[in-house]
Amino acid sequence: MDSWLNDWPWWAQFALVVILLAVSAFFSITETSMMAANRHRIRHLANRGHRGAKHTQELLGKTEALLSVILIGNNLVNTIVPVLLTGIALHAFGNNGSVLSISTGIAAVLIIIFCEITPKVIGATYPERISIVTSWIIRPLIVILKPVTWLINVFVTLLLKLFRVNTAANKNTQMSPEELRSVVLESTHFIPNKHRSILVNLFNLENIQVDDVMTPRSRMEVLDLSRPIEEVIHQLETCYHNKLPVCEEDSDKVIGILAVRKALSLLGDEELTHANFKDLLSEPYFIPSGTPVLQQLQYFQENQERVGLVVDEYGIVQGLVTIEDILEELIGEFTTSIPDLAIKTKWSNEGDYLADGSASLRDLNRTLGLNLSLEGPKTLNGLLLETLEDIPDNDVSVKINDVVMEIIQVDEHTIKTVRIYKPNA
């Protein structure tokens, strides 16, 4: 090869080496950018009519042909460059063993720096941008080198069959829910924080039951029609809710759901009786305990209901859940019709928090950034009673999941007030 190079001036020989190094760098940067490109983003651009993205998507669908062309070109150039540099060095400095070793070492360093590491880093940094540009050059190369790549792929296929390698087994590109969730979490530069939070909450809904979002029975406001009419009217006038479960003497037996707005329209009647309110009652809608929240949201829509009573296997009411409770799990709290006495503020300046015993563990985790288990009891009172296995006295402290809690107030059956200390970061 050095015979025809001898007739070239030194700058032409040097230019040829630079060109070959650039070609090798092109193949390296193309290979990395194509493999690192986000296929979903490329598909999105292609669907919007971007021609370069369409070419890239087409090439990514022909992985074997794409890699064959890139590897053939890259290895061919990387083989020629050391030969050229060695020929140039021997012609310039004479046939010497040291010259041969030094020229080979220089060729290796040049290939590693300019043809491997630097192009691959650049390709991995801007994968979509570069792959879209280089696709215009790679497409015609695939057509030109098709006979060569076909012949090489025949030998490769035979070799893979010889070693019993099944290449079709790993061609499933569908993403699992967890993988899709990870993509959403990592898309900080493309999706606003609020939108990303909603998408993540949507994935989490699959693992949440109505028991996790319901208002517990102890905190439900129930209208008792066995009480004097004056007390019933007063409760309606001071009610924060749009709909109330209604009972009669037996508080565990709900006879219907009352629309408060309709009931308030009757308050001007001087001869108002309990029967007038009973006429406004709608049939209660019962939900089995353990129903998944996502499934219940669909049931609410199908049955055109907004409020449901959660019952256990014995038909005993455990709590009340509304469509707003489910939507708040998805988009965050937005209702302001009732003050939540169990979840009032965040950490105090002293690093503690005074919580009601009936506070939901899910709300505490969300408000205070805790990690209390949601597998068992749903309230702070239930968690403490399960842990202590007894109704404790005041001033008893307990540590659960690295969270120190001090019991402040207890009545005969439940823990009323708890001071929670902020865990060390």
Tab-separated table of C-alpha atoms in Angstrom:
chain	number	residue	atom	x	y	z
A	1	MET	CA	0.000	0.000	0.000
A	2	ASP	CA	2.882	2.352	0.712
A	3	SER	CA	4.054	2.098	-2.930
A	4	TRP	CA	1.323	4.398	-4.223
A	5	LEU	CA	1.423	6.519	-1.050
A	6	ASN	CA	5.046	7.376	-1.761
A	7	ASP	CA	3.940	9.534	-4.675
A	8	TRP	CA	1.606	11.571	-2.418
A	9	PRO	CA	2.762	14.712	-0.602
A	10	TRP	CA	2.859	14.440	3.173
A	11	TRP	CA	-0.154	16.701	3.654
A	12	ALA	CA	-2.276	14.514	1.316
A	13	GLN	CA	-1.293	11.399	3.234
A	14	PHE	CA	-2.131	13.129	6.509
A	15	ALA	CA	-5.476	14.329	5.091
A	16	LEU	CA	-6.373	10.777	4.067
A	17	VAL	CA	-5.756	9.537	7.604
A	18	VAL	CA	-7.896	12.355	9.023
A	19	ILE	CA	-10.718	11.536	6.591
A	20	LEU	CA	-10.641	7.861	7.537
A	21	LEU	CA	-10.670	8.743	11.237
A	22	ALA	CA	-13.687	10.987	10.596
A	23	VAL	CA	-15.461	8.153	8.767
A	24	SER	CA	-14.770	5.801	11.667
A	25	ALA	CA	-16.039	8.427	14.113
A	26	PHE	CA	-19.192	8.798	12.009
A	27	PHE	CA	-19.945	5.076	12.232
A	28	SER	CA	-19.279	5.047	15.988
A	29	ILE	CA	-21.484	8.057	16.706
A	30	THR	CA	-24.223	6.619	14.491
A	31	GLU	CA	-24.154	3.259	16.234
A	32	THR	CA	-24.382	4.789	19.725
A	33	SER	CA	-27.059	7.354	18.840
A	34	MET	CA	-29.235	4.765	17.088
A	35	MET	CA	-29.074	2.340	19.995
A	36	ALA	CA	-29.599	5.055	22.630
A	37	ALA	CA	-32.410	6.886	20.813
A	38	ASN	CA	-35.776	6.976	22.553
A	39	ARG	CA	-37.982	4.959	20.219
A	40	HIS	CA	-41.165	6.466	21.610
A	41	ARG	CA	-39.899	9.992	20.922
A	42	ILE	CA	-38.761	8.982	17.420
A	43	ARG	CA	-42.178	7.425	16.764
A	44	HIS	CA	-43.881	10.597	17.988
A	45	LEU	CA	-41.818	12.756	15.622
A	46	ALA	CA	-42.423	10.353	12.754
A	47	ASN	CA	-46.186	10.482	13.340
A	48	ARG	CA	-45.964	14.260	13.113
A	49	GLY	CA	-44.416	13.988	9.647
A	50	HIS	CA	-40.696	14.456	10.442
A	51	ARG	CA	-38.899	12.782	7.516
A	52	GLY	CA	-35.625	12.223	9.379
A	53	ALA	CA	-37.526	10.568	12.238
A	54	LYS	CA	-39.320	8.328	9.743
A	55	HIS	CA	-35.961	7.236	8.299
A	56	THR	CA	-34.610	6.597	11.788
A	57	GLN	CA	-37.686	4.577	12.752
A	58	GLU	CA	-37.285	2.544	9.550
A	59	LEU	CA	-33.623	1.838	10.341
A	60	LEU	CA	-34.412	0.846	13.937
A	61	GLY	CA	-36.820	-1.703	12.513
A	62	LYS	CA	-33.935	-3.249	10.558
A	63	THR	CA	-31.454	-3.684	13.382
A	64	GLU	CA	-29.480	-6.486	11.745
A	65	ALA	CA	-28.907	-4.573	8.487
A	66	LEU	CA	-28.155	-1.346	10.388
A	67	LEU	CA	-25.539	-2.906	12.666
A	68	SER	CA	-24.020	-4.875	9.807
A	69	VAL	CA	-23.347	-1.742	7.741
A	70	ILE	CA	-22.028	0.208	10.729
A	71	LEU	CA	-19.742	-2.583	11.949
A	72	ILE	CA	-18.448	-3.392	8.470
A	73	GLY	CA	-17.599	0.232	7.748
A	74	ASN	CA	-16.157	0.908	11.196
A	75	ASN	CA	-13.947	-2.159	11.372
A	76	LEU	CA	-12.797	-1.752	7.784
A	77	VAL	CA	-11.668	1.834	8.429
A	78	ASN	CA	-10.102	0.948	11.784
A	79	THR	CA	-8.079	-1.739	10.036
A	80	ILE	CA	-6.862	0.570	7.260
A	81	VAL	CA	-5.819	3.511	9.491
A	82	PRO	CA	-2.981	1.678	11.351
A	83	VAL	CA	-1.684	0.326	8.035
A	84	LEU	CA	-1.620	3.815	6.513
A	85	LEU	CA	0.062	5.385	9.533
A	86	THR	CA	2.652	2.615	9.633
A	87	GLY	CA	3.385	3.044	5.919
A	88	ILE	CA	3.738	6.816	6.314
A	89	ALA	CA	6.034	6.419	9.356
A	90	LEU	CA	8.248	3.828	7.670
A	91	HIS	CA	8.538	5.989	4.575
A	92	ALA	CA	9.439	9.069	6.637
A	93	PHE	CA	11.735	7.549	9.274
A	94	GLY	CA	12.970	4.338	7.730
A	95	ASN	CA	12.358	0.653	8.362
A	96	ASN	CA	12.961	0.389	12.067
A	97	GLY	CA	11.340	-1.689	14.808
A	98	SER	CA	10.872	1.307	17.067
A	99	VAL	CA	9.161	3.289	14.301
A	100	LEU	CA	6.760	0.362	13.730
A	101	SER	CA	5.867	0.133	17.432
A	102	ILE	CA	5.414	3.868	17.896
A	103	SER	CA	3.253	4.259	14.772
A	104	THR	CA	1.048	1.351	15.866
A	105	GLY	CA	0.668	2.869	19.331
A	106	ILE	CA	-0.214	6.300	17.902
A	107	ALA	CA	-2.795	4.688	15.602
A	108	ALA	CA	-4.372	2.871	18.588
A	109	VAL	CA	-4.548	6.082	20.655
A	110	LEU	CA	-6.083	8.049	17.769
A	111	ILE	CA	-8.728	5.368	17.175
A	112	ILE	CA	-9.606	5.078	20.855
A	113	ILE	CA	-9.917	8.832	21.428
A	114	PHE	CA	-11.321	10.123	18.136
A	115	CYS	CA	-13.137	7.068	16.778
A	116	GLU	CA	-14.489	5.350	19.896
A	117	ILE	CA	-14.779	7.216	23.194
A	118	THR	CA	-15.481	10.789	22.013
A	119	PRO	CA	-18.058	9.884	19.310
A	120	LYS	CA	-19.853	7.433	21.589
A	121	VAL	CA	-20.134	9.998	24.384
A	122	ILE	CA	-21.509	12.587	21.946
A	123	GLY	CA	-23.899	10.025	20.444
A	124	ALA	CA	-25.213	9.031	23.876
A	125	THR	CA	-25.672	12.698	24.840
A	126	TYR	CA	-27.747	13.696	21.787
A	127	PRO	CA	-29.132	10.356	20.527
A	128	GLU	CA	-32.327	11.509	18.775
A	129	ARG	CA	-30.800	14.617	17.209
A	130	ILE	CA	-27.792	12.752	15.791
A	131	SER	CA	-29.615	9.584	14.707
A	132	ILE	CA	-32.118	11.647	12.700
A	133	VAL	CA	-29.258	13.373	10.813
A	134	THR	CA	-27.107	10.293	10.219
A	135	SER	CA	-30.093	8.268	9.006
A	136	TRP	CA	-29.935	10.184	5.714
A	137	ILE	CA	-26.466	8.730	5.049
A	138	ILE	CA	-26.958	5.247	6.495
A	139	ARG	CA	-30.088	4.478	4.424
A	140	PRO	CA	-28.332	4.605	1.022
A	141	LEU	CA	-25.312	2.761	2.474
A	142	ILE	CA	-27.596	-0.094	3.486
A	143	VAL	CA	-28.874	-0.328	-0.099
A	144	ILE	CA	-25.359	-0.189	-1.582
A	145	LEU	CA	-23.886	-2.756	0.804
A	146	LYS	CA	-26.934	-5.027	0.810
A	147	PRO	CA	-25.214	-7.930	-1.042
A	148	VAL	CA	-22.272	-7.818	1.365
A	149	THR	CA	-24.432	-7.584	4.473
A	150	TRP	CA	-26.682	-10.393	3.211
A	151	LEU	CA	-23.724	-12.687	2.772
A	152	ILE	CA	-22.322	-11.831	6.197
A	153	ASN	CA	-25.729	-12.249	7.876
A	154	VAL	CA	-26.046	-15.717	6.348
A	155	PHE	CA	-22.848	-16.791	8.079
A	156	VAL	CA	-23.937	-15.069	11.306
A	157	THR	CA	-27.328	-16.808	11.252
A	158	LEU	CA	-25.710	-20.194	10.740
A	159	LEU	CA	-23.312	-19.472	13.592
A	160	LEU	CA	-26.165	-18.467	15.922
A	161	LYS	CA	-28.089	-21.610	15.047
A	162	LEU	CA	-24.969	-23.629	15.750
A	163	PHE	CA	-24.822	-22.164	19.261
A	164	ARG	CA	-28.657	-22.443	19.665
A	165	VAL	CA	-29.153	-18.687	20.185
A	166	ASN	CA	-32.809	-17.684	19.707
A	167	THR	CA	-32.788	-14.026	18.619
A	168	ALA	CA	-36.591	-13.856	18.386
A	169	ALA	CA	-37.023	-14.453	22.127
A	170	ASN	CA	-35.936	-10.926	23.091
A	171	LYS	CA	-37.806	-8.879	20.467
A	172	ASN	CA	-40.718	-7.965	22.744
A	173	THR	CA	-40.459	-4.191	23.071
A	174	GLN	CA	-43.689	-3.689	25.032
A	175	MET	CA	-43.184	-1.871	28.314
A	176	SER	CA	-44.498	-3.211	31.603
A	177	PRO	CA	-46.470	-0.873	33.926
A	178	GLU	CA	-43.439	-0.541	36.212
A	179	GLU	CA	-41.181	0.344	33.276
A	180	LEU	CA	-43.714	2.903	32.055
A	181	ARG	CA	-43.907	4.318	35.581
A	182	SER	CA	-40.113	4.688	35.609
A	183	VAL	CA	-40.242	6.509	32.258
A	184	VAL	CA	-42.778	8.975	33.695
A	185	LEU	CA	-40.673	9.546	36.822
A	186	GLU	CA	-37.555	10.215	34.747
A	187	SER	CA	-39.274	12.612	32.314
A	188	THR	CA	-38.546	15.677	34.446
A	189	HIS	CA	-37.649	17.882	31.454
A	190	PHE	CA	-40.688	17.031	29.335
A	191	ILE	CA	-43.676	16.715	31.698
A	192	PRO	CA	-44.599	19.389	34.278
A	193	ASN	CA	-44.340	18.262	37.895
A	194	LYS	CA	-48.108	18.393	38.452
A	195	HIS	CA	-48.864	16.344	35.359
A	196	ARG	CA	-46.167	13.816	36.239
A	197	SER	CA	-47.618	13.504	39.749
A	198	ILE	CA	-51.065	12.738	38.323
A	199	LEU	CA	-49.647	10.041	36.022
A	200	VAL	CA	-47.744	8.409	38.892
A	201	ASN	CA	-50.860	8.503	41.090
A	202	LEU	CA	-52.777	6.808	38.286
A	203	PHE	CA	-50.345	3.880	38.402
A	204	ASN	CA	-50.657	3.762	42.202
A	205	LEU	CA	-54.460	3.502	42.040
A	206	GLU	CA	-54.097	-0.150	41.051
A	207	ASN	CA	-52.785	-0.952	44.542
A	208	ILE	CA	-55.334	1.111	46.524
A	209	GLN	CA	-58.651	-0.133	47.877
A	210	VAL	CA	-61.741	1.811	48.905
A	211	ASP	CA	-60.820	1.076	52.528
A	212	ASP	CA	-57.737	3.262	52.079
A	213	VAL	CA	-59.601	6.368	50.928
A	214	MET	CA	-62.942	6.087	52.760
A	215	THR	CA	-64.049	8.211	55.710
A	216	PRO	CA	-64.079	5.744	58.655
A	217	ARG	CA	-67.359	5.003	60.394
A	218	SER	CA	-66.233	6.888	63.508
A	219	ARG	CA	-65.808	10.097	61.484
A	220	MET	CA	-68.952	9.834	59.348
A	221	GLU	CA	-71.649	12.417	59.877
A	222	VAL	CA	-75.002	10.608	59.978
A	223	LEU	CA	-78.446	12.228	60.147
A	224	ASP	CA	-80.689	10.488	62.729
A	225	LEU	CA	-84.358	11.048	61.942
A	226	SER	CA	-85.401	9.691	65.329
A	227	ARG	CA	-84.163	12.904	66.947
A	228	PRO	CA	-86.454	15.931	67.393
A	229	ILE	CA	-87.171	17.854	64.211
A	230	GLU	CA	-85.420	20.969	65.594
A	231	GLU	CA	-82.158	19.052	66.021
A	232	VAL	CA	-82.477	17.564	62.535
A	233	ILE	CA	-82.977	21.021	61.011
A	234	HIS	CA	-80.039	22.449	62.969
A	235	GLN	CA	-77.756	19.660	61.756
A	236	LEU	CA	-78.773	20.298	58.159
A	237	GLU	CA	-78.179	24.046	58.510
A	238	THR	CA	-74.663	23.534	59.879
A	239	CYS	CA	-73.710	20.576	57.651
A	240	TYR	CA	-70.558	20.769	55.490
A	241	HIS	CA	-71.539	17.878	53.216
A	242	ASN	CA	-73.634	17.688	50.059
A	243	LYS	CA	-75.086	14.291	50.945
A	244	LEU	CA	-75.701	12.633	54.317
A	245	PRO	CA	-76.320	8.996	55.250
A	246	VAL	CA	-79.604	8.790	57.156
A	247	CYS	CA	-80.544	6.357	59.921
A	248	GLU	CA	-83.477	5.978	62.263
A	249	GLU	CA	-82.660	5.060	65.897
A	250	ASP	CA	-80.163	2.358	64.868
A	251	SER	CA	-77.033	4.233	63.765
A	252	ASP	CA	-75.590	1.082	62.169
A	253	LYS	CA	-78.543	0.736	59.781
A	254	VAL	CA	-78.529	3.334	57.002
A	255	ILE	CA	-81.984	3.719	55.434
A	256	GLY	CA	-81.010	6.127	52.677
A	257	ILE	CA	-78.905	9.038	51.406
A	258	LEU	CA	-80.232	12.584	51.756
A	259	ALA	CA	-79.284	15.375	49.342
A	260	VAL	CA	-78.683	18.281	51.727
A	261	ARG	CA	-79.417	20.911	49.085
A	262	LYS	CA	-82.907	19.486	48.484
A	263	ALA	CA	-83.532	19.225	52.219
A	264	LEU	CA	-82.599	22.864	52.789
A	265	SER	CA	-85.252	23.943	50.271
A	266	LEU	CA	-87.913	22.614	52.705
A	267	LEU	CA	-86.766	24.577	55.739
A	268	GLY	CA	-89.208	27.451	55.176
A	269	ASP	CA	-92.201	25.159	55.790
A	270	GLU	CA	-93.583	25.606	59.340
A	271	GLU	CA	-95.260	22.174	59.292
A	272	LEU	CA	-92.055	20.332	58.410
A	273	THR	CA	-91.942	16.719	59.661
A	274	HIS	CA	-89.551	13.778	59.494
A	275	ALA	CA	-91.675	12.285	56.720
A	276	ASN	CA	-90.794	15.205	54.445
A	277	PHE	CA	-87.104	14.287	54.685
A	278	LYS	CA	-87.819	10.578	54.206
A	279	ASP	CA	-89.500	11.373	50.893
A	280	LEU	CA	-86.211	12.853	49.651
A	281	LEU	CA	-84.103	9.803	50.496
A	282	SER	CA	-82.400	7.831	47.746
A	283	GLU	CA	-81.413	4.196	48.029
A	284	PRO	CA	-78.015	3.719	49.691
A	285	TYR	CA	-75.270	2.404	47.422
A	286	PHE	CA	-73.157	-0.258	49.154
A	287	ILE	CA	-69.583	-1.136	48.267
A	288	PRO	CA	-67.884	-4.367	49.412
A	289	SER	CA	-64.789	-3.817	51.523
A	290	GLY	CA	-61.582	-4.458	49.582
A	291	THR	CA	-62.888	-3.178	46.231
A	292	PRO	CA	-60.008	-1.656	44.194
A	293	VAL	CA	-60.305	2.113	43.856
A	294	LEU	CA	-59.807	2.089	40.073
A	295	GLN	CA	-62.571	-0.468	39.698
A	296	GLN	CA	-64.864	1.499	42.018
A	297	LEU	CA	-64.331	4.652	39.969
A	298	GLN	CA	-65.688	2.735	36.981
A	299	TYR	CA	-68.643	1.463	39.049
A	300	PHE	CA	-69.480	5.012	40.127
A	301	GLN	CA	-69.597	6.021	36.478
A	302	GLU	CA	-71.657	3.018	35.352
A	303	ASN	CA	-74.198	3.350	38.186
A	304	GLN	CA	-74.251	7.178	38.088
A	305	GLU	CA	-73.454	7.340	41.803
A	306	ARG	CA	-71.207	9.721	43.720
A	307	VAL	CA	-71.429	8.329	47.278
A	308	GLY	CA	-71.128	4.773	48.525
A	309	LEU	CA	-71.119	3.021	51.904
A	310	VAL	CA	-68.308	0.517	52.425
A	311	VAL	CA	-69.560	-2.640	54.183
A	312	ASP	CA	-67.732	-5.718	55.445
A	313	GLU	CA	-68.682	-9.350	54.865
A	314	TYR	CA	-71.399	-9.100	57.547
A	315	GLY	CA	-73.000	-6.041	55.975
A	316	ILE	CA	-71.805	-3.693	58.720
A	317	VAL	CA	-70.945	-0.196	57.534
A	318	GLN	CA	-67.203	0.474	57.766
A	319	GLY	CA	-67.093	3.909	56.209
A	320	LEU	CA	-68.162	6.192	53.395
A	321	VAL	CA	-66.403	6.872	50.106
A	322	THR	CA	-67.202	9.490	47.491
A	323	ILE	CA	-66.021	10.021	43.945
A	324	GLU	CA	-64.172	13.107	45.225
A	325	ASP	CA	-62.143	10.894	47.602
A	326	ILE	CA	-60.934	8.851	44.644
A	327	LEU	CA	-60.207	11.884	42.475
A	328	GLU	CA	-58.160	13.419	45.302
A	329	GLU	CA	-55.935	10.336	45.234
A	330	LEU	CA	-55.349	11.081	41.572
A	331	ILE	CA	-54.947	14.873	41.399
A	332	GLY	CA	-54.480	15.850	45.045
A	333	GLU	CA	-56.797	17.569	47.488
A	334	PHE	CA	-59.144	20.119	45.978
A	335	THR	CA	-62.317	20.076	48.077
A	336	THR	CA	-62.741	22.818	50.662
A	337	SER	CA	-66.269	22.116	51.856
A	338	ILE	CA	-65.240	20.610	55.167
A	339	PRO	CA	-62.279	21.308	57.417
A	340	ASP	CA	-60.238	18.217	58.191
A	341	LEU	CA	-59.668	18.191	61.909
A	342	ALA	CA	-57.428	15.144	61.789
A	343	ILE	CA	-54.949	16.615	59.298
A	344	LYS	CA	-54.494	20.315	60.069
A	345	THR	CA	-50.951	21.527	59.498
A	346	LYS	CA	-47.461	20.297	58.746
A	347	TRP	CA	-44.457	20.033	61.049
A	348	SER	CA	-44.137	22.709	63.715
A	349	ASN	CA	-40.977	24.740	64.188
A	350	GLU	CA	-40.008	22.367	67.001
A	351	GLY	CA	-40.141	19.369	64.632
A	352	ASP	CA	-43.299	17.722	65.975
A	353	TYR	CA	-46.896	17.324	64.863
A	354	LEU	CA	-50.070	16.965	66.919
A	355	ALA	CA	-52.374	14.476	65.180
A	356	ASP	CA	-55.867	13.215	65.877
A	357	GLY	CA	-56.036	9.494	66.586
A	358	SER	CA	-58.603	9.083	63.833
A	359	ALA	CA	-56.232	10.530	61.216
A	360	SER	CA	-55.760	8.381	58.126
A	361	LEU	CA	-52.293	6.848	57.807
A	362	ARG	CA	-52.359	7.553	54.077
A	363	ASP	CA	-53.040	11.247	54.746
A	364	LEU	CA	-50.267	11.384	57.355
A	365	ASN	CA	-47.795	9.791	54.957
A	366	ARG	CA	-48.724	12.247	52.234
A	367	THR	CA	-48.823	15.341	54.463
A	368	LEU	CA	-45.749	14.661	56.608
A	369	GLY	CA	-43.669	12.577	54.206
A	370	LEU	CA	-43.731	9.495	56.460
A	371	ASN	CA	-43.583	5.825	55.496
A	372	LEU	CA	-46.081	4.212	57.838
A	373	SER	CA	-47.323	0.804	56.690
A	374	LEU	CA	-50.748	0.743	55.029
A	375	GLU	CA	-51.074	-3.039	54.960
A	376	GLY	CA	-52.982	-3.312	58.250
A	377	PRO	CA	-54.944	-0.606	60.098
A	378	LYS	CA	-55.921	2.490	58.149
A	379	THR	CA	-55.892	5.021	61.026
A	380	LEU	CA	-53.273	6.204	63.499
A	381	ASN	CA	-55.360	4.881	66.396
A	382	GLY	CA	-55.591	1.438	64.774
A	383	LEU	CA	-51.848	1.315	64.095
A	384	LEU	CA	-50.963	2.166	67.704
A	385	LEU	CA	-53.479	-0.275	69.174
A	386	GLU	CA	-52.195	-3.064	66.919
A	387	THR	CA	-48.591	-2.297	67.880
A	388	LEU	CA	-49.198	-1.989	71.636
A	389	GLU	CA	-51.905	-4.701	71.730
A	390	ASP	CA	-53.627	-2.703	74.489
A	391	ILE	CA	-55.202	0.666	75.175
A	392	PRO	CA	-52.260	2.522	76.719
A	393	ASP	CA	-52.100	5.235	79.330
A	394	ASN	CA	-51.156	8.822	78.577
A	395	ASP	CA	-47.499	9.753	77.975
A	396	VAL	CA	-46.620	6.382	76.451
A	397	SER	CA	-44.113	6.613	73.578
A	398	VAL	CA	-43.582	4.129	70.791
A	399	LYS	CA	-41.338	3.978	67.728
A	400	ILE	CA	-42.803	2.643	64.464
A	401	ASN	CA	-40.843	2.653	61.200
A	402	ASP	CA	-38.312	5.121	62.654
A	403	VAL	CA	-41.152	7.452	63.664
A	404	VAL	CA	-41.389	8.299	67.379
A	405	MET	CA	-44.943	8.882	68.641
A	406	GLU	CA	-46.107	10.055	72.049
A	407	ILE	CA	-49.675	9.319	73.131
A	408	ILE	CA	-51.143	12.506	74.617
A	409	GLN	CA	-54.820	11.763	75.181
A	410	VAL	CA	-56.758	8.519	75.555
A	411	ASP	CA	-60.409	7.810	76.324
A	412	GLU	CA	-61.954	4.469	77.319
A	413	HIS	CA	-61.733	2.854	73.896
A	414	THR	CA	-59.502	4.854	71.572
A	415	ILE	CA	-56.396	6.999	71.381
A	416	LYS	CA	-57.539	10.584	70.843
A	417	THR	CA	-54.374	12.663	70.383
A	418	VAL	CA	-50.808	11.716	69.392
A	419	ARG	CA	-47.671	13.828	69.103
A	420	ILE	CA	-45.502	12.675	66.180
A	421	TYR	CA	-41.820	13.642	66.124
A	422	LYS	CA	-40.148	14.359	62.803
A	423	PRO	CA	-37.710	11.547	61.836
A	424	ASN	CA	-34.078	12.476	61.386
A	425	ALA	CA	-33.252	13.054	57.719
